[in-house]
Short mmCIF file of C-alpha atoms in Angstrom, two decimals:
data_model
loop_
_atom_site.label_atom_id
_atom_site.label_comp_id
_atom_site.label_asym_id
_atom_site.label_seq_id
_atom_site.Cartn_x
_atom_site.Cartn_y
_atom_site.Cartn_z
CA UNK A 1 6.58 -6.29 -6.78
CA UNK A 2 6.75 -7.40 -3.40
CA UNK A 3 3.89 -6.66 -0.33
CA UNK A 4 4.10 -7.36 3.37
CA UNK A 5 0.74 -7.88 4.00
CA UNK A 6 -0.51 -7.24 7.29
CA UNK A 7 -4.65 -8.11 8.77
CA UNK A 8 -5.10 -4.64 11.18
CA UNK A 9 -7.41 -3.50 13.34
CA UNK A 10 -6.56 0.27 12.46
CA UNK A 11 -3.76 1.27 11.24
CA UNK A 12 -1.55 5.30 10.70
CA UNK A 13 1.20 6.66 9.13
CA UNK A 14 2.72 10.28 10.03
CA UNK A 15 5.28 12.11 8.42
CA UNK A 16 7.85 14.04 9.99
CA UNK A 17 8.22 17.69 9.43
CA UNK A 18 11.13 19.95 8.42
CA UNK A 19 13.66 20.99 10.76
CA UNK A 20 11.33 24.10 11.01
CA UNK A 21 8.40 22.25 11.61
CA UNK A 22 8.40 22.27 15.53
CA UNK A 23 4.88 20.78 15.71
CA UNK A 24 5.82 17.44 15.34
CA UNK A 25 4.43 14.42 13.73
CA UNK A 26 1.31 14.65 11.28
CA UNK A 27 -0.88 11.96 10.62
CA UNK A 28 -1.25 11.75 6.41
CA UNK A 29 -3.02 8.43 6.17
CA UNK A 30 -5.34 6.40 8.25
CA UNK A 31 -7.65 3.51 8.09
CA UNK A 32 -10.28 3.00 11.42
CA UNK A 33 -11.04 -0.78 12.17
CA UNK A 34 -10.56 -3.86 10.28
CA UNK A 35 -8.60 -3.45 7.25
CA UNK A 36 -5.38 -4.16 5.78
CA UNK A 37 -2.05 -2.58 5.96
CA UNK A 38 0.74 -3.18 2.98
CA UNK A 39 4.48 -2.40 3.00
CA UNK A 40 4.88 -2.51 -0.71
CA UNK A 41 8.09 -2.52 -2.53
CA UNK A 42 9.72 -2.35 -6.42
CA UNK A 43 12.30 -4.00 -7.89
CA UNK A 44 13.61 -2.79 -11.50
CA UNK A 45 11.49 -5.10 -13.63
CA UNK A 46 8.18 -4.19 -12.67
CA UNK A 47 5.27 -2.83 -14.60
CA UNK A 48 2.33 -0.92 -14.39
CA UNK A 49 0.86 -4.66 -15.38
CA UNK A 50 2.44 -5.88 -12.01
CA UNK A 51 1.00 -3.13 -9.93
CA UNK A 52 -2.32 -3.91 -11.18
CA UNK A 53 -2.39 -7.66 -10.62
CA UNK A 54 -0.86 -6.64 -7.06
CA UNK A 55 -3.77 -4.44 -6.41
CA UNK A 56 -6.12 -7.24 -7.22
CA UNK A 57 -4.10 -9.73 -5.01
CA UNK A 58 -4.66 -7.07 -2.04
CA UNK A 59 -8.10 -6.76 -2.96
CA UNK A 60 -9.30 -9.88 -3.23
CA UNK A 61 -7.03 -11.74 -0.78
CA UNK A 62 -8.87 -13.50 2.54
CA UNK A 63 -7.28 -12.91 5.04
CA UNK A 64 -9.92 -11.04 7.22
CA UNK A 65 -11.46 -12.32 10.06
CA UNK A 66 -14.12 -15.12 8.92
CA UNK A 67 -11.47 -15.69 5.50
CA UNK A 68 -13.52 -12.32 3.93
CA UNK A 69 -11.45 -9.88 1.82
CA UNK A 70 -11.22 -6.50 1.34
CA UNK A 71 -13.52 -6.67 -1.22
CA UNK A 72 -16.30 -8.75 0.50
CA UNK A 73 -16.31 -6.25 3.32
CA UNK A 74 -15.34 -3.23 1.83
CA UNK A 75 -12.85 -2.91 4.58
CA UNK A 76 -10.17 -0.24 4.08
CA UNK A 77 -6.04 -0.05 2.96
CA UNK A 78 -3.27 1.54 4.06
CA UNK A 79 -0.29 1.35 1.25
CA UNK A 80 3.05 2.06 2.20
CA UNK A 81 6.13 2.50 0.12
CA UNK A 82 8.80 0.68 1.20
CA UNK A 83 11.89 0.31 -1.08
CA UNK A 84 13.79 -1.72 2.20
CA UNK A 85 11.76 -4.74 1.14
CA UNK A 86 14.39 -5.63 -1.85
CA UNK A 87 17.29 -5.04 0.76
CA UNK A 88 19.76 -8.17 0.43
CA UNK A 89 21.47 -9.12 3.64
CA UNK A 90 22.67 -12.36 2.70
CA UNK A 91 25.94 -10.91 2.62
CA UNK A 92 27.86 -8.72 5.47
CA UNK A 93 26.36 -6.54 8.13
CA UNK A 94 25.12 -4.09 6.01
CA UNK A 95 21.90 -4.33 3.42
CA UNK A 96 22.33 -3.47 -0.26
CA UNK A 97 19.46 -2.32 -2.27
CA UNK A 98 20.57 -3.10 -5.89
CA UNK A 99 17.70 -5.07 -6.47
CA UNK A 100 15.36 -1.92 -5.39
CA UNK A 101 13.97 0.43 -7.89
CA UNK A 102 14.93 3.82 -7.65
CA UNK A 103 12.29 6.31 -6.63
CA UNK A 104 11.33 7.36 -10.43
CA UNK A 105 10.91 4.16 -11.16
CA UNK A 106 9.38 2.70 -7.84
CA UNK A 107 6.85 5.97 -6.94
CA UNK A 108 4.86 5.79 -10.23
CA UNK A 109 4.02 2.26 -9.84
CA UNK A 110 3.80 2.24 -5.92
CA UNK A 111 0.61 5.19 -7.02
CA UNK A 112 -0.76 2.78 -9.61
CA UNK A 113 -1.38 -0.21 -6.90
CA UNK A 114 -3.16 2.93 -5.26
CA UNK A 115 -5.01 3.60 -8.25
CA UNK A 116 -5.88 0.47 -9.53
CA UNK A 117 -7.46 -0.14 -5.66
CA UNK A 118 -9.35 2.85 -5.99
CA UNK A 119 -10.45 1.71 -9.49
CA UNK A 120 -11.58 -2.03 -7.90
CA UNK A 121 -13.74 0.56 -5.12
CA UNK A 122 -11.55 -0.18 -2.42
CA UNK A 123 -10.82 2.80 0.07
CA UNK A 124 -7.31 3.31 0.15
CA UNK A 125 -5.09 5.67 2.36
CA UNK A 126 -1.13 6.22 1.79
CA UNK A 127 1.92 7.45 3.16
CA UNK A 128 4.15 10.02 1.86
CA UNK A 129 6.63 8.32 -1.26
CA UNK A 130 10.33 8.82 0.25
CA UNK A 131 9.36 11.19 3.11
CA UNK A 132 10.72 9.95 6.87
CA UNK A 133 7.14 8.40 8.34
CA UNK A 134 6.19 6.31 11.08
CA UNK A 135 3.54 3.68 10.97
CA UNK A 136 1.69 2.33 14.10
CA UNK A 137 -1.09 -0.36 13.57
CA UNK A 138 -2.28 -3.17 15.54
CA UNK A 139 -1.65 -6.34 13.85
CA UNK A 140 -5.16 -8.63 14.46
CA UNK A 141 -4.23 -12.05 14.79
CA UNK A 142 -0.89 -11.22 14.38
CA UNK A 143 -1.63 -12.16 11.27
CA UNK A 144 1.43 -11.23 8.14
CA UNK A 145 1.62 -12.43 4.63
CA UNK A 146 4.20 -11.58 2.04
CA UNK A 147 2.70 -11.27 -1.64
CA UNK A 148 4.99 -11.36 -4.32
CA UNK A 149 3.70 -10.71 -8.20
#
């Protein structure tokens, strides 16, 4: 598992609607003040063991102001999905994503990071697995880690 790892100070993501939906953008997870927001993506050998050492990487990791952690301030998350973080560019133009899980494999354990957080006491809001969402956040320091398990 792979997370991009980013020290906020507040952080959304909204999903877009259906082509029906003509009131726009709605807001399905948010964290207010300090916290922590992570892009997290699956690759095809990962386990529900991975998600859960992942979680308590994210948990415990200090990178809030003063070198706290989530943990130490009980400062929120916001965990993302986000397969494009196994996309391979090395070669061509174009990305390829053989190296990402597919979504049966990938949503499961992206919800057991979330669960496992919960589990540790951390409060934890999500995005939407596969749906077409936009994230805003202001990045504190800027301050960006990647975490791989």
């Amino acid at each position: 598992m792979r997370a991009v790892v980013q020290r906020v100070d507040g952080a959304s993501v909204s999903v877009v609607g259906t082509a029906d939906d003509l009131s726009g953008p709605v807001i399905v997870g948010e964290i207010v003040g300090e916290g922590l927001c992570a892009l997290v993506g699956v690759t095809h050998d990962d386990t529900p063991e991975k998600a859960a050492q992942l979680a308590r990487k994210l948990w415990s990791l200090r990178i809030l102001e003063g070198e706290k952690s989530c943990s130490d301030v009980n400062a929120p998350l916001l965990v993302i999905s986000q397969f494009t973080l196994y996309g391979d560019v090395r070669k061509g133009r174009r990305p390829t994503w053989n190296a990402a899980a597919p979504g049966e494999v990938a949503e499961p354990l992206v919800d057991e990071v979330v669960a496992r957080l919960r589990a540790l006491g951390a409060r934890v809001e999500t995005g939407r697995f596969g749906a077409d969402m936009r994230v805003s956040l202001t990045n504190h320091g800027p301050f960006t880690v990647i975490v791989e398990v």
